mmCIF file of C-alpha atoms and ligand atoms in Angstrom:
data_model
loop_
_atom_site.group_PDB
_atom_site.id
_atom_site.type_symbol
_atom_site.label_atom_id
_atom_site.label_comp_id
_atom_site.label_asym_id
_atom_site.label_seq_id
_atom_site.Cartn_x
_atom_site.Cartn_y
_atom_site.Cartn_z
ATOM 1 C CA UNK A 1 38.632 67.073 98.005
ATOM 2 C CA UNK A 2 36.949 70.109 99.913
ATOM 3 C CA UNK A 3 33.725 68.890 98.045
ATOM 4 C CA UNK A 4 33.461 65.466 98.494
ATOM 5 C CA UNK A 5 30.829 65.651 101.032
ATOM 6 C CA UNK A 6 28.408 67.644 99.413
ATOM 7 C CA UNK A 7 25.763 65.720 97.565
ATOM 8 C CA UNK A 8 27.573 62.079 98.322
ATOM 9 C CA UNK A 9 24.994 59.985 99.414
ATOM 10 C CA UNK A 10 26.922 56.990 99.852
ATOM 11 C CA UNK A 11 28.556 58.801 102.772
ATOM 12 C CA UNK A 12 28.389 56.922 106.295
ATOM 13 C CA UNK A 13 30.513 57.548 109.748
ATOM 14 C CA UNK A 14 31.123 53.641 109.538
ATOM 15 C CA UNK A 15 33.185 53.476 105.823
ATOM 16 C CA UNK A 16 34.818 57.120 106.995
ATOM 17 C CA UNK A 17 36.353 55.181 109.448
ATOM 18 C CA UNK A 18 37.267 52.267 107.658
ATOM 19 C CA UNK A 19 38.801 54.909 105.450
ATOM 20 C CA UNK A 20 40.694 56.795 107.578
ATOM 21 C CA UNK A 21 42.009 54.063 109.515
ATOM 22 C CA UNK A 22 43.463 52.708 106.378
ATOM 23 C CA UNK A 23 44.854 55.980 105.404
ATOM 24 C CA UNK A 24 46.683 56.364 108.650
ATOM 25 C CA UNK A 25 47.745 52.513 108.595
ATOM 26 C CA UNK A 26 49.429 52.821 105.170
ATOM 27 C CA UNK A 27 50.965 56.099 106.167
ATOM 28 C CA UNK A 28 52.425 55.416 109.283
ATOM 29 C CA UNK A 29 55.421 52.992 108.361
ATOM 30 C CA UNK A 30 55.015 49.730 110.665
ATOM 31 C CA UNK A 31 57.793 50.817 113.740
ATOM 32 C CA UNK A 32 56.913 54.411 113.823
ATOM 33 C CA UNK A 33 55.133 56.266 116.430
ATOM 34 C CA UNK A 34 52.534 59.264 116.010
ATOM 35 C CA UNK A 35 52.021 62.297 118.897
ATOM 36 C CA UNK A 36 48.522 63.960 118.716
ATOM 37 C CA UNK A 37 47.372 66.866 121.218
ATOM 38 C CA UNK A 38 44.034 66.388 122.653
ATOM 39 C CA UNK A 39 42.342 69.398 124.002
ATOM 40 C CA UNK A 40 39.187 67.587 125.386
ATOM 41 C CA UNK A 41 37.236 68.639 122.335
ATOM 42 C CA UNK A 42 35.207 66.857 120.038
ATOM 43 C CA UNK A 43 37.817 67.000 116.791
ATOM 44 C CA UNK A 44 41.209 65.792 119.006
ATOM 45 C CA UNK A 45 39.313 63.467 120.547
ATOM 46 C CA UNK A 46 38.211 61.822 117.884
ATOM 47 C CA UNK A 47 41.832 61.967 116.236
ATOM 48 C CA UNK A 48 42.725 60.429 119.120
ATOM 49 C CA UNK A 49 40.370 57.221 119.176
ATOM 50 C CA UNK A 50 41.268 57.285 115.102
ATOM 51 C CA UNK A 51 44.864 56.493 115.605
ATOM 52 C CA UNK A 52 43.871 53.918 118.377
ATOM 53 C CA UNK A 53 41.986 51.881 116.230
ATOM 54 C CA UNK A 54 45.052 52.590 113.331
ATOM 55 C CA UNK A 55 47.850 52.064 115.355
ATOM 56 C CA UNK A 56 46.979 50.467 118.658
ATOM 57 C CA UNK A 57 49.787 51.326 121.125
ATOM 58 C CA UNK A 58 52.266 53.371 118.977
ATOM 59 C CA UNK A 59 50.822 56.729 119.737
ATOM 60 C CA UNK A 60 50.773 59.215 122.355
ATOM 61 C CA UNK A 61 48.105 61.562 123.123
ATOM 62 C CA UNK A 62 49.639 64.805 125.038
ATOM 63 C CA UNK A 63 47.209 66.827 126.824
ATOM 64 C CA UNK A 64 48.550 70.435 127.824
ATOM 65 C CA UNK A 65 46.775 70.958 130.897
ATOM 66 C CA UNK A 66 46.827 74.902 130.959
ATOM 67 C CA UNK A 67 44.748 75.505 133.767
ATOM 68 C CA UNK A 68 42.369 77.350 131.723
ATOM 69 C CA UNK A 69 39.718 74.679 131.733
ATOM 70 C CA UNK A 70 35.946 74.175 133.069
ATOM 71 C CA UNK A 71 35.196 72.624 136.093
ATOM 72 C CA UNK A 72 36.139 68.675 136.089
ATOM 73 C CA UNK A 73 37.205 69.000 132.387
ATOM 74 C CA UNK A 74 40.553 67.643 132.859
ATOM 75 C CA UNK A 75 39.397 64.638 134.622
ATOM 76 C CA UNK A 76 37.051 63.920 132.181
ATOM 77 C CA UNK A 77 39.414 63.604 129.175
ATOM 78 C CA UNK A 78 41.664 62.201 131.586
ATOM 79 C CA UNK A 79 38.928 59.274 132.872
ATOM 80 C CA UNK A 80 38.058 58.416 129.196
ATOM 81 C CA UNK A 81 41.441 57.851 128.196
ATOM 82 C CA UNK A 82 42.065 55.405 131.141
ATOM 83 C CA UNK A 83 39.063 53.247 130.343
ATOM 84 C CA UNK A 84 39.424 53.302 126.677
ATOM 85 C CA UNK A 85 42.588 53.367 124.981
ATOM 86 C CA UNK A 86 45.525 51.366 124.296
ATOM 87 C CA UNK A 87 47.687 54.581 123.857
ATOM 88 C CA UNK A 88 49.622 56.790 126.168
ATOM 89 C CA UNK A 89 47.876 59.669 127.823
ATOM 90 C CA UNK A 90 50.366 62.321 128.537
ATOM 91 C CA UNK A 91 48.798 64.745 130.510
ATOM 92 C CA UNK A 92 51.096 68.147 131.276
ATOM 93 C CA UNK A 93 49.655 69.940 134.141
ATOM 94 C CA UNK A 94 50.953 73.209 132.967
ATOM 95 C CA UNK A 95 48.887 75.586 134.916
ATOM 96 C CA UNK A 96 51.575 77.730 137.081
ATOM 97 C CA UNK A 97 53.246 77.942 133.805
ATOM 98 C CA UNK A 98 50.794 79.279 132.171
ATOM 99 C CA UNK A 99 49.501 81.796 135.000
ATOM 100 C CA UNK A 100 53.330 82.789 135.263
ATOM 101 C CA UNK A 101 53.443 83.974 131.743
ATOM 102 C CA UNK A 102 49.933 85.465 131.459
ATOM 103 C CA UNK A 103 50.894 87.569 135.033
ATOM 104 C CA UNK A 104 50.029 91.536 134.451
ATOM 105 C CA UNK A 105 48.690 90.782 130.824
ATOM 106 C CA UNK A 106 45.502 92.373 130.434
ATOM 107 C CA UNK A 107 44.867 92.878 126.064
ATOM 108 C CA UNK A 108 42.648 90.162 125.073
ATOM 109 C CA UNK A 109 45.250 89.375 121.676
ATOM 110 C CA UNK A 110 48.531 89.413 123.995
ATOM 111 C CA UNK A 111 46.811 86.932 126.305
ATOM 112 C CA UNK A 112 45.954 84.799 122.767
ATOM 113 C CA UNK A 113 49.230 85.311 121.451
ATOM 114 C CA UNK A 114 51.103 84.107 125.109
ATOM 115 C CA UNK A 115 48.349 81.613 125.236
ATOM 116 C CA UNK A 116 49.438 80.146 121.968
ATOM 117 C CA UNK A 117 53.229 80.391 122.343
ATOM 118 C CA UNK A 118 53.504 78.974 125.536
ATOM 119 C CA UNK A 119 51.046 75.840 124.301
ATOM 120 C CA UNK A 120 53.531 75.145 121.531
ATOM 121 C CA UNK A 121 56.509 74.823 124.029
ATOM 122 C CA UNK A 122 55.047 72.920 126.136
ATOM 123 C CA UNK A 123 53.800 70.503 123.379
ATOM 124 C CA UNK A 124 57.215 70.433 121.992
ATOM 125 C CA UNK A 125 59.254 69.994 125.406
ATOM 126 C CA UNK A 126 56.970 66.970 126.157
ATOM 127 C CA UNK A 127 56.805 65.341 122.299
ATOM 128 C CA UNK A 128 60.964 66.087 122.250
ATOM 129 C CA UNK A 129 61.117 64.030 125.755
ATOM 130 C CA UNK A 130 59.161 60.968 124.292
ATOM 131 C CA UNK A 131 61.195 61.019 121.282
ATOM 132 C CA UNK A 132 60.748 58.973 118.803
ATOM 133 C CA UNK A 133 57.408 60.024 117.103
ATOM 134 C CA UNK A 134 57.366 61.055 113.137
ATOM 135 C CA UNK A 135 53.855 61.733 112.945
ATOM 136 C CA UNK A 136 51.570 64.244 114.385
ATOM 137 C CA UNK A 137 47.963 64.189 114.027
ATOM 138 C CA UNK A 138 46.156 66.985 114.404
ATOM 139 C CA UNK A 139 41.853 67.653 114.674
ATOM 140 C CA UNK A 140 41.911 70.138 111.468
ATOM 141 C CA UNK A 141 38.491 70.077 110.484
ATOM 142 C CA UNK A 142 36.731 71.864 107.346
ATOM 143 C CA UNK A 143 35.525 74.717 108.728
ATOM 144 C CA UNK A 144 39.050 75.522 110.271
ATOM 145 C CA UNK A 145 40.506 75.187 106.525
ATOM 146 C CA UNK A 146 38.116 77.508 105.034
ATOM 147 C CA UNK A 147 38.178 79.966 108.206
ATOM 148 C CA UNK A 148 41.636 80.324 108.219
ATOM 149 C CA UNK A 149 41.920 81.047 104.340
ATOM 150 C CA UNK A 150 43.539 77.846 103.071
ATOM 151 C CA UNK A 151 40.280 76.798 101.072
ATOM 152 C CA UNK A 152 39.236 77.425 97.631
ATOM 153 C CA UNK A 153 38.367 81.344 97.853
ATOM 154 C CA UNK A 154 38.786 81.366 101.157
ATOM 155 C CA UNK A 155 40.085 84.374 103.487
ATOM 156 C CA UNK A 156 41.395 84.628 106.582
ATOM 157 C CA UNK A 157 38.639 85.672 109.009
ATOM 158 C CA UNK A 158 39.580 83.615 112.280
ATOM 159 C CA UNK A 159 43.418 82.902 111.733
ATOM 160 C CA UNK A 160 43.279 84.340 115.571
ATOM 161 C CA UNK A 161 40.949 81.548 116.535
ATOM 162 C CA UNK A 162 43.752 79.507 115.442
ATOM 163 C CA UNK A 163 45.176 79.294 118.727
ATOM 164 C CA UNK A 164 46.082 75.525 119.724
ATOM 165 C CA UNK A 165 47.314 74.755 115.982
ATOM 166 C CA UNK A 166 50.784 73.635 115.856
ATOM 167 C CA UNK A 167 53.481 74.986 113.609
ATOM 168 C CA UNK A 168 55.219 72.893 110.803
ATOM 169 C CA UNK A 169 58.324 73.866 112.408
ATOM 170 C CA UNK A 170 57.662 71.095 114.821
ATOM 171 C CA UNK A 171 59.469 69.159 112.270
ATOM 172 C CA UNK A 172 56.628 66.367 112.412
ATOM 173 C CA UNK A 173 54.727 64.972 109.310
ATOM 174 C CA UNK A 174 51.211 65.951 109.543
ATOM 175 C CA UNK A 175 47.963 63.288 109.645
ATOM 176 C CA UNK A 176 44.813 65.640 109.440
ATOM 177 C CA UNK A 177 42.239 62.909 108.794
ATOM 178 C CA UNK A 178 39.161 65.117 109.553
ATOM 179 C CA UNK A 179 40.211 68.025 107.107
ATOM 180 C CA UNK A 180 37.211 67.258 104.543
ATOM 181 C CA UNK A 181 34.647 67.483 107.325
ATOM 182 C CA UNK A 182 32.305 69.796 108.901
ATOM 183 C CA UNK A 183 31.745 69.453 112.823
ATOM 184 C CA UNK A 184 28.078 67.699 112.249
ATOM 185 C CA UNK A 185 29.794 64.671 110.480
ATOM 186 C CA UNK A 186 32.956 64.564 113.340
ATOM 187 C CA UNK A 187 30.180 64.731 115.565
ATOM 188 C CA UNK A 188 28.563 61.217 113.479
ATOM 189 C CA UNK A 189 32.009 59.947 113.376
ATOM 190 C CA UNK A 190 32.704 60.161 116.993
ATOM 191 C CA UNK A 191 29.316 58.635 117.441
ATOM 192 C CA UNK A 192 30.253 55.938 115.600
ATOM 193 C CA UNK A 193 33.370 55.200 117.656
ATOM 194 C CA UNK A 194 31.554 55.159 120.726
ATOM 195 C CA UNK A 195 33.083 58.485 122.274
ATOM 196 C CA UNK A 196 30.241 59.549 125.244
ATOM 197 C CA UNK A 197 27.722 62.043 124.178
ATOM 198 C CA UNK A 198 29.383 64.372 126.924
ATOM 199 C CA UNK A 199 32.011 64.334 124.534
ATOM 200 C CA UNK A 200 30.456 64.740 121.139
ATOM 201 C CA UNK A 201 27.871 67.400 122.110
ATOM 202 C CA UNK A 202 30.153 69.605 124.034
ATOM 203 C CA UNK A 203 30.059 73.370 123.133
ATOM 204 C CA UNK A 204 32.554 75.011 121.501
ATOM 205 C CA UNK A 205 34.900 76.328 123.989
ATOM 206 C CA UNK A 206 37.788 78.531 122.767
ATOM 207 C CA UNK A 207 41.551 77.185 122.803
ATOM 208 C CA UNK A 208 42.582 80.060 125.082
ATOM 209 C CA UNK A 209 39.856 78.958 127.468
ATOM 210 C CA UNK A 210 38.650 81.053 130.839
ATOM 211 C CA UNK A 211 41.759 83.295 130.050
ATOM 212 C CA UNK A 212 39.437 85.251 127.744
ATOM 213 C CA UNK A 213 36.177 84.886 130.128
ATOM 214 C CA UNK A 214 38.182 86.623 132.700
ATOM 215 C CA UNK A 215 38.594 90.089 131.650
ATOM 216 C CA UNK A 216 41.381 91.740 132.544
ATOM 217 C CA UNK A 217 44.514 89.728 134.246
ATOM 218 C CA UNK A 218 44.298 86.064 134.989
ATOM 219 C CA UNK A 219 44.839 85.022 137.994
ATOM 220 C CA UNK A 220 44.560 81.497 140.268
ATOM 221 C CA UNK A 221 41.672 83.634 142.777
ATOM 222 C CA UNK A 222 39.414 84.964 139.575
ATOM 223 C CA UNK A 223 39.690 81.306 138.067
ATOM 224 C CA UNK A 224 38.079 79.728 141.084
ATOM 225 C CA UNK A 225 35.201 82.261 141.158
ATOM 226 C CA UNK A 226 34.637 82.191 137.617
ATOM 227 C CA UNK A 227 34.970 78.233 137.291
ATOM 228 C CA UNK A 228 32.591 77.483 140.164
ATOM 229 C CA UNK A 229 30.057 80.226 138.586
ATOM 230 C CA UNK A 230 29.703 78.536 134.921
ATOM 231 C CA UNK A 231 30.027 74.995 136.783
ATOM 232 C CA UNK A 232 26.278 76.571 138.229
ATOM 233 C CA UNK A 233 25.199 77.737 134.702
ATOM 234 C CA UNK A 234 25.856 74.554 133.092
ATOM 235 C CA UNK A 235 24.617 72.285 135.803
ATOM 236 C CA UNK A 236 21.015 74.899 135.687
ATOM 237 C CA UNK A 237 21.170 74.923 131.887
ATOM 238 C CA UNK A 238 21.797 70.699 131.513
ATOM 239 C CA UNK A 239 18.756 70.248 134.269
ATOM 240 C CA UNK A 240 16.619 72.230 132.059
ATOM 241 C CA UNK A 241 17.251 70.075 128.898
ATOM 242 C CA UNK A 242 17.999 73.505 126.862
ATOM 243 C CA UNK A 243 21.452 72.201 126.454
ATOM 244 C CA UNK A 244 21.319 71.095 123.014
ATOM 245 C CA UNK A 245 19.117 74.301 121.746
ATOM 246 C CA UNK A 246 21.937 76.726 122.651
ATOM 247 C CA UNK A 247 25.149 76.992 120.982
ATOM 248 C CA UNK A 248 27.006 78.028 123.711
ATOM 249 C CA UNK A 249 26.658 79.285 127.514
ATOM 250 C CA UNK A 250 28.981 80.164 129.902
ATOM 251 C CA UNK A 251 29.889 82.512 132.739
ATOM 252 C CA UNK A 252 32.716 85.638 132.659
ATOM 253 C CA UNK A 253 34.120 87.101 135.594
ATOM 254 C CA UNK A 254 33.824 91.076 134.828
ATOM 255 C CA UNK A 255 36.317 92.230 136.726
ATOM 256 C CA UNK A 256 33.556 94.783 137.910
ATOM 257 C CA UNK A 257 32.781 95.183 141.699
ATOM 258 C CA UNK A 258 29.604 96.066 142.922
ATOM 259 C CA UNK A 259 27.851 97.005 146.300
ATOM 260 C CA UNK A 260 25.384 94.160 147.675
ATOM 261 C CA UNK A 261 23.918 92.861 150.951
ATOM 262 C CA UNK A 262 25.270 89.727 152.603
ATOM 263 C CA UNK A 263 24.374 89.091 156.039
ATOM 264 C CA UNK A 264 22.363 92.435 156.599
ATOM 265 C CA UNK A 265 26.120 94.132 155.756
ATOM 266 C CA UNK A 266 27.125 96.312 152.932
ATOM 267 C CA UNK A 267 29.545 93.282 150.327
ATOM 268 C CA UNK A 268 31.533 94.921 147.955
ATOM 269 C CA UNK A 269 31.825 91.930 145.771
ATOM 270 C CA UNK A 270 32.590 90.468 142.216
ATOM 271 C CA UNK A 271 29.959 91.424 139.243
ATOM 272 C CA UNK A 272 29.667 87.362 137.416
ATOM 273 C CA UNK A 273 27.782 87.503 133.851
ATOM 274 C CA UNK A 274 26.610 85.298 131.904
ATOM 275 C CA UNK A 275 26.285 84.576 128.152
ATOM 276 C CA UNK A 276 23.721 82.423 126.802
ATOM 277 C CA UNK A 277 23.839 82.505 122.511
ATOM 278 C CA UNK A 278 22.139 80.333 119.546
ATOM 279 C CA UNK A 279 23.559 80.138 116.493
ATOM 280 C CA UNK A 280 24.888 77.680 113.636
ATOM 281 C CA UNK A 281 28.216 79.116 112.554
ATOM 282 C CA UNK A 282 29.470 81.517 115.370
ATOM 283 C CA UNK A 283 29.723 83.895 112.526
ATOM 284 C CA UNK A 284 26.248 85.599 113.970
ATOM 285 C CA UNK A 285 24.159 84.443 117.034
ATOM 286 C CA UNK A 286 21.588 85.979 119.195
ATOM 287 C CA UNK A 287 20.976 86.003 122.738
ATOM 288 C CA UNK A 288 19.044 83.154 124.079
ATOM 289 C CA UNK A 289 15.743 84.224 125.432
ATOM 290 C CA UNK A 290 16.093 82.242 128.738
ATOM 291 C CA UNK A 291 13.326 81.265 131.040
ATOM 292 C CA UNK A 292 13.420 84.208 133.897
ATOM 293 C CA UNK A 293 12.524 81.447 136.443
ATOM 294 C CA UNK A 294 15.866 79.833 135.461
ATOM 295 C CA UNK A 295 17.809 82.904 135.323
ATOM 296 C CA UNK A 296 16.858 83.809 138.878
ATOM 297 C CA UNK A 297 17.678 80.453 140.457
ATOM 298 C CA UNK A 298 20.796 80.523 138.984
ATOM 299 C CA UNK A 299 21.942 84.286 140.187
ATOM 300 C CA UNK A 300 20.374 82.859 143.411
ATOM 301 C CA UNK A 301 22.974 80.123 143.691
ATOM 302 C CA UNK A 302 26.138 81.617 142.319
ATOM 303 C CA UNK A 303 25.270 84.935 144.671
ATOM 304 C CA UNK A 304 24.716 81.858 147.730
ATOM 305 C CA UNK A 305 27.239 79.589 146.698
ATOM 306 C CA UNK A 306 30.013 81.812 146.116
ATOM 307 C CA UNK A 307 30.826 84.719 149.149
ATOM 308 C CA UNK A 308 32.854 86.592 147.026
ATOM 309 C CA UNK A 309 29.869 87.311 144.200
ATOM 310 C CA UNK A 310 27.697 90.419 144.846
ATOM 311 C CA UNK A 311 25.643 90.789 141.747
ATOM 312 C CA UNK A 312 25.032 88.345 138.506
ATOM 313 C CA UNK A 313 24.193 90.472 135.077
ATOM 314 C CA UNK A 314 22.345 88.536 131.800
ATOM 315 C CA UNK A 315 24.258 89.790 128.758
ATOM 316 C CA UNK A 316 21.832 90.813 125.851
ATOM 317 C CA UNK A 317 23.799 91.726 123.286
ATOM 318 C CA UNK A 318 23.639 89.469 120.309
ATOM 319 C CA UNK A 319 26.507 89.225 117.415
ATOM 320 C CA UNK A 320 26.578 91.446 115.676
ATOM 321 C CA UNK A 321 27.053 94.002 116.940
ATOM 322 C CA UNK A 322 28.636 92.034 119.710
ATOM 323 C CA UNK A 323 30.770 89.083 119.835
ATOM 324 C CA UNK A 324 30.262 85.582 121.696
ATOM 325 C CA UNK A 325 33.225 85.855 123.981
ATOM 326 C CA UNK A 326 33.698 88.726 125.891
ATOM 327 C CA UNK A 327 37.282 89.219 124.372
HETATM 328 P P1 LIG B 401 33.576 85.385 118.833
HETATM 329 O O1 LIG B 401 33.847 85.797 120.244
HETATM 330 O O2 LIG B 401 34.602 85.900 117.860
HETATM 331 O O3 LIG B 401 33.718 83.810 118.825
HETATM 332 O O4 LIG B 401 32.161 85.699 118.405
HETATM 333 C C1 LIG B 401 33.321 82.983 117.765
HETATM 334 C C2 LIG B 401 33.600 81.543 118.173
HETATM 335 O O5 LIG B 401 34.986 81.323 118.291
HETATM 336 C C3 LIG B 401 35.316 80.974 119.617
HETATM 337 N N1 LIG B 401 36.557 81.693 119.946
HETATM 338 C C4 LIG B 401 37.768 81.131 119.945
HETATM 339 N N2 LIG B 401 38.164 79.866 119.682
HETATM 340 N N3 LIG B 401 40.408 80.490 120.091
HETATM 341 C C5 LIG B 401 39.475 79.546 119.781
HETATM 342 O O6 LIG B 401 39.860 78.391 119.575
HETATM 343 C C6 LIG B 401 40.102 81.796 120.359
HETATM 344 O O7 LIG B 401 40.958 82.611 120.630
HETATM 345 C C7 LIG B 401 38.699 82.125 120.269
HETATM 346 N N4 LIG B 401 38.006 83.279 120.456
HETATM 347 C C8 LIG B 401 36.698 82.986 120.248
HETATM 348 C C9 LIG B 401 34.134 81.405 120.478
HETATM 349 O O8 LIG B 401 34.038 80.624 121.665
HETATM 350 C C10 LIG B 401 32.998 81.170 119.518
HETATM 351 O O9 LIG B 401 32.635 79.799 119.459
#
């Protein structure tokens, strides 16, 4: 199965979905009802518009708001839902939940690992309180297989990346119809079904989200900063049209302070850096050489825009020896 994609020719987005739709209609007995949790990613989303055309109204799409998102993410997913689906859009807003139990945590892997837990129970409090679905469908896509050792010869170098995943113990049966792909042909599929570009070209952004960009404890203050900061970035990066030749870019709130000037007075303010990488796996990736000019007008807003930023540091360290996130 893992190798059906290599070398096929015949392959097209439009018979994949004629395929999977099938799959999940023959599946899915005719009264029963399937959860899926969408993440505002490219793989759940797709799921998501998947079991729309499968199974019209019978499905709900929970979205675990965790607080941990970009700027206007959550409205996004939200907005596309509204104008485009037949099925249910739960949306949790779990934030204070989620800032509760991530309170004094400062280790990167506890943060993942409270991160994770707390996801699940708050997937399975809200799927419990709907009911009556069998089915979950998850966005399991190749490279997640083979990352997390379940492939032919594969090992386990991400299972930590893993975060998001839901457990069998859920007690749902599982529809994974992306498994046999890589991200370029979700990306084709999505296309396909119309999802926005927005959508199908946005960067990988890790399931723990700004939790791990802010070093250190979380908290509702260091959030703001750091969400207003890499709302800058990306808005710099987009009117640039470099989007599409980085793999990912994004701000992280140190947790440094450093001395500036603001107003002719000594600031003692927040040190914001930023991360800029190409790559075409994740598994290595250099720093992107950005334009200077482009660098500067963004430290120049973020240090305007936001009083509580002193300085704004470009990271150039590429992977390895470093990694893309800062934890
Ligand atoms: P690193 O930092 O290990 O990241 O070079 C490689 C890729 O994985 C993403 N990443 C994560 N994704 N949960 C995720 O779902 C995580 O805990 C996690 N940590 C890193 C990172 O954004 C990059 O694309």
């Amino acid at each position: 199965m893992i190798m059906a994609q290599s070398g096929s020719g015949e392959w097209s987005p439009r018979k994949f979905i004629e395929e999977a739709v099938g799959k999940i209609r023959r599946t899915v007995g005719a009264g029963e009802r399937v959860v899926c949790a969408l993440s505002g990613g490219v793989d759940s989303t797709v799921v998501a518009f998947l079991l729309d055309l499968a199974v019209g109204e019978r499905y709900a799409a929970i979205f675990v708001d965790h607080g941990l998102l970009r700027q206007g993410e959550a409205e996004e997913v939200a907005s596309l839902f509204e104008n485009r689906l037949r099925g249910r859009l739960v949306r949790v807003d779990a934030a204070a939940r989620f800032l509760e139990a991530l309170r004094g945590v400062t280790d990167p892997e506890a943060k993942r690992r409270i991160i994770g837990a707390e996801f699940i129970n708050v997937f399975r409090e809200t799927a419990l309180a709907l009911g009556d679905a069998a089915y979950l469908a998850q966005g399991t896509i190749l490279s997640d297989v083979v990352e997390s050792g379940a492939g032919p010869g594969g090992v386990a170098i991400k299972a930590h990346h893993n975060v998001g995943g839901l457990p069998a113990e859920l007690g749902f049966k599982l529809i994974e119809p992306l498994r046999d792909l890589y991200k370029d042909r979700v990306r084709q599929v999505g296309a396909e079904l119309g999802i926005p570009e927005a959508i199908l070209q946005r960067q990988p952004f890790p399931g723990p989200g700004l939790a791990v960009r802010v070093i250190g404890e979380v908290t509702a203050e260091k959030l703001a900063i750091l969400r207003q900061a890499d709302a800058i970035f990306r808005e710099e990066i987009a009117a640039a049209g470099l989007a599409r030749q980085l793999w990912q870019y994004f701000a992280i709130f140190t947790g440094v302070r450093a001395v500036g000037m603001r107003e002719g007075r000594r600031h003692y303010g927040e040190v914001i850096a930023l991360r800029a990488v190409v790559s075409t796996d994740a598994m290595t990736a250099g720093w992107a050489r950005l334009p200077a000019d482009l660098l500067e007008k963004v430290s120049q807003r973020i240090t305007g825009e936001i009083p509580a930023v002193s300085r704004v540091v470009y990271d150039i360290t590429s992977k390895p020896p470093g990694t893309i996130e800062w934890e």
